[in-house]
């Protein structure tokens, strides 16, 4: 056992030890590449403003965008989040928009960021191009059109978002 008054030897690092403690840059953890093939993203099956290609969905989205968001979110998350849960999340964000004018811009941005996350997931799932703008910008400027486009994209790939399962 060491004596109380003993002084320990100073810690001296050699140049070799310092080199071993540094990791090469290639060994650092990198985020996963959303496009591992390196190929450019494919085009969407329908345009952003082609809402009338599915008039029923366009009407539902215009009146109750939370329903379309819930349907898309459930499909994109492979059923891990229920449509009703997504609808409640969306309605909660919309309620936050109505609470106060001062918070309006903050909540609108938050709502668009939240819904754009599902657009990003959908794009990554089917290797789609981020067009016509960044996902959150698309949702900020053309929210209902973006939701309709996502719904139509799922339909064109054999999914039925209205049922919440594969067709």
CSV table of C-alpha atoms in Angstrom, one decimal, residues 14-84:
chain,number,residue,atom,x,y,z
A,14,UNK,CA,5.9,9.3,-25.5
A,15,UNK,CA,5.3,10.2,-29.1
A,16,UNK,CA,4.6,6.6,-29.9
A,17,UNK,CA,1.8,6.4,-27.3
A,18,UNK,CA,0.2,9.6,-28.7
A,19,UNK,CA,0.2,8.1,-32.2
A,20,UNK,CA,-1.5,5.0,-31.0
A,21,UNK,CA,-4.2,6.9,-29.1
A,22,UNK,CA,-5.3,8.7,-32.3
A,23,UNK,CA,-7.7,6.9,-34.5
A,24,UNK,CA,-7.3,7.1,-38.2
A,25,UNK,CA,-10.1,9.2,-39.8
A,26,UNK,CA,-11.4,6.1,-41.6
A,27,UNK,CA,-12.1,4.3,-38.3
A,28,UNK,CA,-14.4,7.1,-37.1
A,29,UNK,CA,-18.1,6.3,-37.1
A,30,UNK,CA,-19.9,7.7,-40.1
A,31,UNK,CA,-23.7,8.2,-40.5
A,32,UNK,CA,-25.3,5.6,-42.8
A,33,UNK,CA,-25.4,6.7,-46.4
A,34,UNK,CA,-29.1,7.2,-47.4
A,35,UNK,CA,-28.2,6.3,-51.0
A,36,UNK,CA,-25.6,3.5,-50.7
A,37,UNK,CA,-25.7,2.7,-54.4
A,38,UNK,CA,-24.5,6.3,-55.3
A,39,UNK,CA,-27.1,6.4,-58.1
A,40,UNK,CA,-29.1,9.6,-58.5
A,41,UNK,CA,-32.6,9.4,-57.0
A,42,UNK,CA,-35.4,8.2,-59.2
A,43,UNK,CA,-38.2,10.5,-60.2
A,44,UNK,CA,-41.5,10.6,-58.4
A,45,UNK,CA,-44.3,8.7,-60.2
A,46,UNK,CA,-46.5,11.9,-60.1
A,47,UNK,CA,-45.8,15.6,-59.9
A,48,UNK,CA,-46.2,17.7,-56.8
A,49,UNK,CA,-49.1,19.5,-58.2
A,50,UNK,CA,-50.9,16.5,-59.7
A,51,UNK,CA,-53.4,16.4,-56.8
A,52,UNK,CA,-56.4,15.9,-59.1
A,53,UNK,CA,-55.0,12.6,-60.2
A,54,UNK,CA,-56.7,11.3,-57.1
A,55,UNK,CA,-59.6,13.7,-56.4
A,56,UNK,CA,-60.9,11.8,-53.3
A,57,UNK,CA,-57.5,12.0,-51.6
A,58,UNK,CA,-57.1,15.7,-52.7
A,59,UNK,CA,-60.4,16.5,-51.0
A,60,UNK,CA,-59.7,14.6,-47.8
A,61,UNK,CA,-56.2,16.2,-47.7
A,62,UNK,CA,-57.6,19.7,-48.2
A,63,UNK,CA,-60.2,19.3,-45.4
A,64,UNK,CA,-58.3,17.0,-43.1
A,65,UNK,CA,-54.6,16.8,-43.9
A,66,UNK,CA,-54.1,15.0,-40.6
A,67,UNK,CA,-55.8,11.9,-42.1
A,68,UNK,CA,-53.6,11.7,-45.1
A,69,UNK,CA,-50.5,12.3,-42.9
A,70,UNK,CA,-51.6,9.5,-40.6
A,71,UNK,CA,-52.1,7.1,-43.5
A,72,UNK,CA,-48.8,7.9,-45.1
A,73,UNK,CA,-46.9,7.7,-41.8
A,74,UNK,CA,-48.3,4.3,-41.0
A,75,UNK,CA,-47.2,2.9,-44.4
A,76,UNK,CA,-43.8,4.5,-44.3
A,77,UNK,CA,-43.1,3.2,-40.8
A,78,UNK,CA,-44.3,-0.3,-41.8
A,79,UNK,CA,-47.1,-0.2,-39.3
A,80,UNK,CA,-44.9,0.7,-36.3
A,81,UNK,CA,-46.9,3.8,-35.7
A,82,UNK,CA,-50.6,3.6,-36.0
A,83,UNK,CA,-52.6,5.9,-38.2
A,84,UNK,CA,-54.6,7.2,-35.3
